[in-house]
Short mmCIF file of C-alpha atoms (C1' of nucleotides) in Angstrom, two decimals:
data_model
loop_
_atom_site.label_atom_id
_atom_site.label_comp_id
_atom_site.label_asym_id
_atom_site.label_seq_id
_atom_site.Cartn_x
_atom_site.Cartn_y
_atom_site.Cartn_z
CA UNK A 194 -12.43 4.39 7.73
CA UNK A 195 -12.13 4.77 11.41
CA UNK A 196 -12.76 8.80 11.11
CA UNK A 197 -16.22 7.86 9.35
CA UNK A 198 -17.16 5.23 11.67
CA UNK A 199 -15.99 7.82 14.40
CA UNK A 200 -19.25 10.05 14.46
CA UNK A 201 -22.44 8.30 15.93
CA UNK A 202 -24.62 9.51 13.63
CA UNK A 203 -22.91 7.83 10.61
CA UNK A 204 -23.24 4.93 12.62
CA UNK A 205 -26.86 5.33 13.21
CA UNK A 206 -27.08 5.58 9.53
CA UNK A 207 -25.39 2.29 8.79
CA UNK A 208 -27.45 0.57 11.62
CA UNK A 209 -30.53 1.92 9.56
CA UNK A 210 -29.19 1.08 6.37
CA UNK A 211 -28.28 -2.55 8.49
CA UNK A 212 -32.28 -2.62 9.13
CA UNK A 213 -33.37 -2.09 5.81
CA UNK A 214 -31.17 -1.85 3.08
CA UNK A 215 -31.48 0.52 0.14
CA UNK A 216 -32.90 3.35 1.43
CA UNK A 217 -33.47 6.79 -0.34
CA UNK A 218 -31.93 10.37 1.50
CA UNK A 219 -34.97 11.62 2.35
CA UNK A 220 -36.00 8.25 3.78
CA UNK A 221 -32.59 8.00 5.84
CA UNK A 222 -33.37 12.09 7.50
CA UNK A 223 -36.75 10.83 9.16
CA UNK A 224 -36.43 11.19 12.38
CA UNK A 225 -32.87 12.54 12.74
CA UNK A 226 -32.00 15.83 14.69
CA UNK A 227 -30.36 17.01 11.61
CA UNK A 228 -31.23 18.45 8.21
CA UNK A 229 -31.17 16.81 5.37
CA UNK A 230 -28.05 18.52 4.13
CA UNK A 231 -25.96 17.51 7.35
CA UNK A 232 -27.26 13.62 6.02
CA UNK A 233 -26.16 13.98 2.63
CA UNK A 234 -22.62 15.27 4.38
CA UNK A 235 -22.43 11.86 6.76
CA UNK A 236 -23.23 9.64 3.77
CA UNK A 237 -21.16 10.90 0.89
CA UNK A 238 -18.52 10.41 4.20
CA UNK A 239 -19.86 6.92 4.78
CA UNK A 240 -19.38 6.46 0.71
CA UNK A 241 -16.49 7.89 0.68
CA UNK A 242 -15.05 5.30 3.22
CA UNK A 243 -16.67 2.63 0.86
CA UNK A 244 -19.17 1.60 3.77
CA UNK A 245 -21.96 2.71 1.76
CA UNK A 246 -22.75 2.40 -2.08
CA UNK A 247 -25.18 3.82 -4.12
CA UNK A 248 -27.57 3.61 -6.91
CA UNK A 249 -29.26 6.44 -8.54
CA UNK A 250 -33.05 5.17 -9.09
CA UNK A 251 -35.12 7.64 -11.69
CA UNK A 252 -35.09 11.03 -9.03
CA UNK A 253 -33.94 8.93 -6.09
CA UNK A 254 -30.77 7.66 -4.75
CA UNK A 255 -31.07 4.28 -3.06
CA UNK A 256 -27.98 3.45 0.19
CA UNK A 257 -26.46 0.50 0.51
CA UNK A 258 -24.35 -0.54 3.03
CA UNK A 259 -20.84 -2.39 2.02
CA UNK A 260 -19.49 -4.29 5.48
CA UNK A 261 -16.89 -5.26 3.95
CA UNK A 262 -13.62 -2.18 5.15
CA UNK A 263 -15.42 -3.05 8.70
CA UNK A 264 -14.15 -6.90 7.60
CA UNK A 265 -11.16 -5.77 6.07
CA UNK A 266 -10.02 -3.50 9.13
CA UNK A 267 -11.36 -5.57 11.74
CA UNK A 268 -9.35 -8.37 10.56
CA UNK A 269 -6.08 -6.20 10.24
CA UNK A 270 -6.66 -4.71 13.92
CA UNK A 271 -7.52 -8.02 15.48
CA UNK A 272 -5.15 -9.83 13.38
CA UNK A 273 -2.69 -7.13 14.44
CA UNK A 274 -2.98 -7.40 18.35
CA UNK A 275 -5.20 -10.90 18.51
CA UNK A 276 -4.65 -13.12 15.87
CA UNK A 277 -4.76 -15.82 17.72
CA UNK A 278 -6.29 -15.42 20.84
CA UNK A 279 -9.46 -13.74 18.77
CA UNK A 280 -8.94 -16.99 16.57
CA UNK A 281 -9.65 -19.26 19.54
CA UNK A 282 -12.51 -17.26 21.20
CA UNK A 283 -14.43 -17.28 17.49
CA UNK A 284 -13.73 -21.00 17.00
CA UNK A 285 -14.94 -21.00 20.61
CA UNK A 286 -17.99 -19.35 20.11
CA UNK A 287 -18.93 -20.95 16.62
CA UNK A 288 -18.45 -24.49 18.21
CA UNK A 289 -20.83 -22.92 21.32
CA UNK A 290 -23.61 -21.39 18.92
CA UNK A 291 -23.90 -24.75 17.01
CA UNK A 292 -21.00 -24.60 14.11
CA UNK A 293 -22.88 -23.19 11.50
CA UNK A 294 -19.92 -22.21 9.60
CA UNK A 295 -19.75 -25.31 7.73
CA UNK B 176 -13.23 4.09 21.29
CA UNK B 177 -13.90 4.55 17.18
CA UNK B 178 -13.07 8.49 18.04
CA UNK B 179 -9.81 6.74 19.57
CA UNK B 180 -9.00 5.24 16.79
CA UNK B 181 -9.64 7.66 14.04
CA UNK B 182 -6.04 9.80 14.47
CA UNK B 183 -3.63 7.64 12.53
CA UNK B 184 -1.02 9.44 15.12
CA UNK B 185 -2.93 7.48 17.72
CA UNK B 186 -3.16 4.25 15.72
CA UNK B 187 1.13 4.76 15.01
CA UNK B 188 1.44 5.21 18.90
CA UNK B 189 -0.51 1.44 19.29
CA UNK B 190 1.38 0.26 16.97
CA UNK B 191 4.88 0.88 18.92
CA UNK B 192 2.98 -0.09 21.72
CA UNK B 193 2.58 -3.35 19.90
CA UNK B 194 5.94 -3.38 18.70
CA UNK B 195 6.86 -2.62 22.56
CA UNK B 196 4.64 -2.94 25.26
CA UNK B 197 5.08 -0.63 28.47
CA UNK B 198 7.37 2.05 26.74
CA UNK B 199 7.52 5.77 28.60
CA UNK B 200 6.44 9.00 27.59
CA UNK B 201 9.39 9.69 26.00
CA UNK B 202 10.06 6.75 24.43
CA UNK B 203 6.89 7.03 22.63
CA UNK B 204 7.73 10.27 21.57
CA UNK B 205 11.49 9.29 19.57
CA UNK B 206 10.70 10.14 16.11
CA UNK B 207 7.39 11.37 15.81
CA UNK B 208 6.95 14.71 14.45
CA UNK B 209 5.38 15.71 17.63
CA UNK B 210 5.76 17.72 20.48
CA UNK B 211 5.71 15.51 24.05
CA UNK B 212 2.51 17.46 25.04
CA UNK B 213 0.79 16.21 22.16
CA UNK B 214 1.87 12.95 22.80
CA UNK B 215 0.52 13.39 26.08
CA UNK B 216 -3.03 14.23 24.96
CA UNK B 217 -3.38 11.38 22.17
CA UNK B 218 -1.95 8.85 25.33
CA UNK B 219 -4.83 10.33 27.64
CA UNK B 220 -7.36 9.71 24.76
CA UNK B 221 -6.37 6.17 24.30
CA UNK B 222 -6.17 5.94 28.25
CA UNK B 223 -9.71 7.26 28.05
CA UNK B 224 -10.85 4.84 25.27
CA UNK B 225 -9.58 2.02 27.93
CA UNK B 226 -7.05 0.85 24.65
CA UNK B 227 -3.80 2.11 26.78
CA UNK B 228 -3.08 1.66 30.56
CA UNK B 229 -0.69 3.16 32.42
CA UNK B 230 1.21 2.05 35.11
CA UNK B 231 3.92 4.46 37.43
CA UNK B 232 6.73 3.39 37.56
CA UNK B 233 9.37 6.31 39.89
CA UNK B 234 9.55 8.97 37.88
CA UNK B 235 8.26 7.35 34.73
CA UNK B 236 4.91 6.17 33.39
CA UNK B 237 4.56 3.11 31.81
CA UNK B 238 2.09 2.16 28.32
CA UNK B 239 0.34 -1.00 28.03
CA UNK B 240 -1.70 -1.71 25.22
CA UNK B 241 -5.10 -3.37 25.99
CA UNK B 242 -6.66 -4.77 23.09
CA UNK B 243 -9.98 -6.11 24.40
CA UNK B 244 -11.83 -2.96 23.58
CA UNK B 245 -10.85 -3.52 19.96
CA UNK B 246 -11.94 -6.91 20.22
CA UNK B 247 -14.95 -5.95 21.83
CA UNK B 248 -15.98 -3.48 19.30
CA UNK B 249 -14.85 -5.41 16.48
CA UNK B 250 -17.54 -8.17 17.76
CA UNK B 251 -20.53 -5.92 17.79
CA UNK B 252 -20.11 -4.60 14.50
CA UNK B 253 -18.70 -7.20 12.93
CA UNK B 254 -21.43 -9.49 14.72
CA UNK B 255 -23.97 -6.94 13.64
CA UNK B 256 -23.09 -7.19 9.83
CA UNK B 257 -21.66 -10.05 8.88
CA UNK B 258 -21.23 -12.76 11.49
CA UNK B 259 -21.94 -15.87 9.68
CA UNK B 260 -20.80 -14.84 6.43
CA UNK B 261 -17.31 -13.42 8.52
CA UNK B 262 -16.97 -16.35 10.19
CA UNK B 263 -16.46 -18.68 7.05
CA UNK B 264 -14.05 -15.96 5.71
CA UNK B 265 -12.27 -16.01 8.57
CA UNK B 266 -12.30 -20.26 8.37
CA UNK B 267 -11.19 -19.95 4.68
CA UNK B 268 -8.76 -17.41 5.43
CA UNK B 269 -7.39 -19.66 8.36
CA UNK B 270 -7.19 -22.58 5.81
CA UNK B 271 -5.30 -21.04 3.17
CA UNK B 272 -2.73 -19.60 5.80
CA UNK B 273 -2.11 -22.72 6.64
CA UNK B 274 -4.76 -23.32 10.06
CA UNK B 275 -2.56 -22.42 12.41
CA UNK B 276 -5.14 -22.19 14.78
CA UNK B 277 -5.99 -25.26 15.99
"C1'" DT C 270 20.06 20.76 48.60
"C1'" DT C 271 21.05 21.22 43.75
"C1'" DG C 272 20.77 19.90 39.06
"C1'" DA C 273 18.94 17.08 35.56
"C1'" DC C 274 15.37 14.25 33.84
"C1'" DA C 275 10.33 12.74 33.21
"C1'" DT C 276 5.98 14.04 33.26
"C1'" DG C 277 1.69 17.18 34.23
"C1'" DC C 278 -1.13 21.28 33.58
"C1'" DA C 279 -3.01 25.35 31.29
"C1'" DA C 280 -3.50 28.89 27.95
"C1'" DC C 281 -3.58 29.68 23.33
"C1'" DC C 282 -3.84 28.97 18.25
"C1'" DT C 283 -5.15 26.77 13.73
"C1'" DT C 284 -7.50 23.43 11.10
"C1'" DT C 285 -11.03 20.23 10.64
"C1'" DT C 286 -15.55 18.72 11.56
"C1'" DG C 287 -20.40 18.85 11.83
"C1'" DG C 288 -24.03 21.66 11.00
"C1'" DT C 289 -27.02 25.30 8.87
"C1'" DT C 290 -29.30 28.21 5.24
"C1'" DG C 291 -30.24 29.37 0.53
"C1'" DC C 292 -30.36 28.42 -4.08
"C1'" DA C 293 -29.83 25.15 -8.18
"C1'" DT C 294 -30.71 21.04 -10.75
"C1'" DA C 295 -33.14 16.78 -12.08
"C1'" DA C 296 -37.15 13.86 -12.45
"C1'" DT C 297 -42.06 12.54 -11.83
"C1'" DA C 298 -47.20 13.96 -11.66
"C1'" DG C 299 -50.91 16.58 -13.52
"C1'" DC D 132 -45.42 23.29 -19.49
"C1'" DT D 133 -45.99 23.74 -14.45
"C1'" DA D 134 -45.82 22.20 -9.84
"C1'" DT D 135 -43.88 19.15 -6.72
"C1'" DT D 136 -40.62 16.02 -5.05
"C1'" DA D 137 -35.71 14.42 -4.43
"C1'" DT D 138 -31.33 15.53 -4.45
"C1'" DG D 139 -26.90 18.53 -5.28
"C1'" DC D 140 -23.88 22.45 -4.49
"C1'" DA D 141 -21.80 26.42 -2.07
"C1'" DA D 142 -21.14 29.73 1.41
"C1'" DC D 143 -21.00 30.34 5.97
"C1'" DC D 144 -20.65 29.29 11.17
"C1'" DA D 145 -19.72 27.26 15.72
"C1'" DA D 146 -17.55 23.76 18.14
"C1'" DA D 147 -14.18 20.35 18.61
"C1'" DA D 148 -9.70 18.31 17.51
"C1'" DG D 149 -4.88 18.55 17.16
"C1'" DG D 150 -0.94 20.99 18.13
"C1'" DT D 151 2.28 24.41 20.40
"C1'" DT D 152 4.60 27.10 24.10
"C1'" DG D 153 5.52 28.03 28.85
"C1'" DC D 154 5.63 26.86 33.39
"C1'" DA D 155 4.87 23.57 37.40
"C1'" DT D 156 5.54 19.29 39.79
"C1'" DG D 157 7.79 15.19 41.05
"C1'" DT D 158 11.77 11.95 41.08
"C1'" DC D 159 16.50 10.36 40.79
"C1'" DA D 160 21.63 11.24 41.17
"C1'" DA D 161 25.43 13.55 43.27
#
DNA sequence: TTGACATGCAACCTTTTGGTTGCATAATAG
DNA sequence: CTATTATGCAACCAAAAGGTTGCATGTCAA
């Protein structure tokens, strides 16, 4: 999962897919220095890694992203080398942005 | 730093860090299936990614792990994608292993 | 100084990665 | 059915990543 999160344009895809959800291929390309081909490559990647789903819709093929490995890592790394130090800071920060966790 | 992260060679080499902080060169190297050079390179790439520091030491170099770029990143994306819903995993999670915490 | 140990640097090679082009297939519109 | 739109597949290519070998530098011990 880190070698598809590793390329910044698979994670310009997922911050697009983070901005609106459920977007088709063609829909993803617009705007990107990079054919639609080199998209399709990034994304069955991204899928591949499980960071991205999809649904086939009539002719189109709708993204979703899945943040869930980013969870599943993140808590493995930080657990790994911050458990609780990282524990702290969040508790930390949740109390400081109003403990909406409840 | 995701580039960093994405050799599993370099992820093995934190790991011993963890295991050990502030080994050598050549203690890093014992039982990898490596040459020392390419050692070398994968330290300089987590040196670059500001996830190992180095410190002389005579005719040795020391490895320190430094974890706050993981911690860093970890935040952004996992802030970007799932921060509240994270944060009551990570409270649940906390619970169950027994909210050691506090 | 000499020898041994620890690391650094550079050239070179192979595989993987990221990208392209061209053609094929599938589905909607007319 | 035909044309158009949306995507899939495959071959091919250049650049980067990962690794190796060989030699150089620097440090400690005698």
């Amino acid at each position: 999962m880190f070698r598809a999160l590793a390329d910044p344009n698979r994670r310009e895809l997922l911050d697009r897919l983070h901005h609106r959800n459920g977007q088709t291929l063609a829909a993803l390309c617009a705007g990107l220095a990079m054919s639609r081909q080199a998209v399709t490559k990034h994304l069955g990647i991204l899928e591949g890694a499980h960071l991205v789903t999809t649904r086939r819709e009539g002719r189109e093929k709708l993204h979703f992203i899945n943040p869930v490995p980013i969870y599943a890592i993140a808590d493995r790394w930080i657990g790994k080398f911050e458990r609780s130090r990282l524990a702290a800071l969040a508790d930390l920060k949740r109390t400081l942005e109003g403990d909406e966790h409840g």
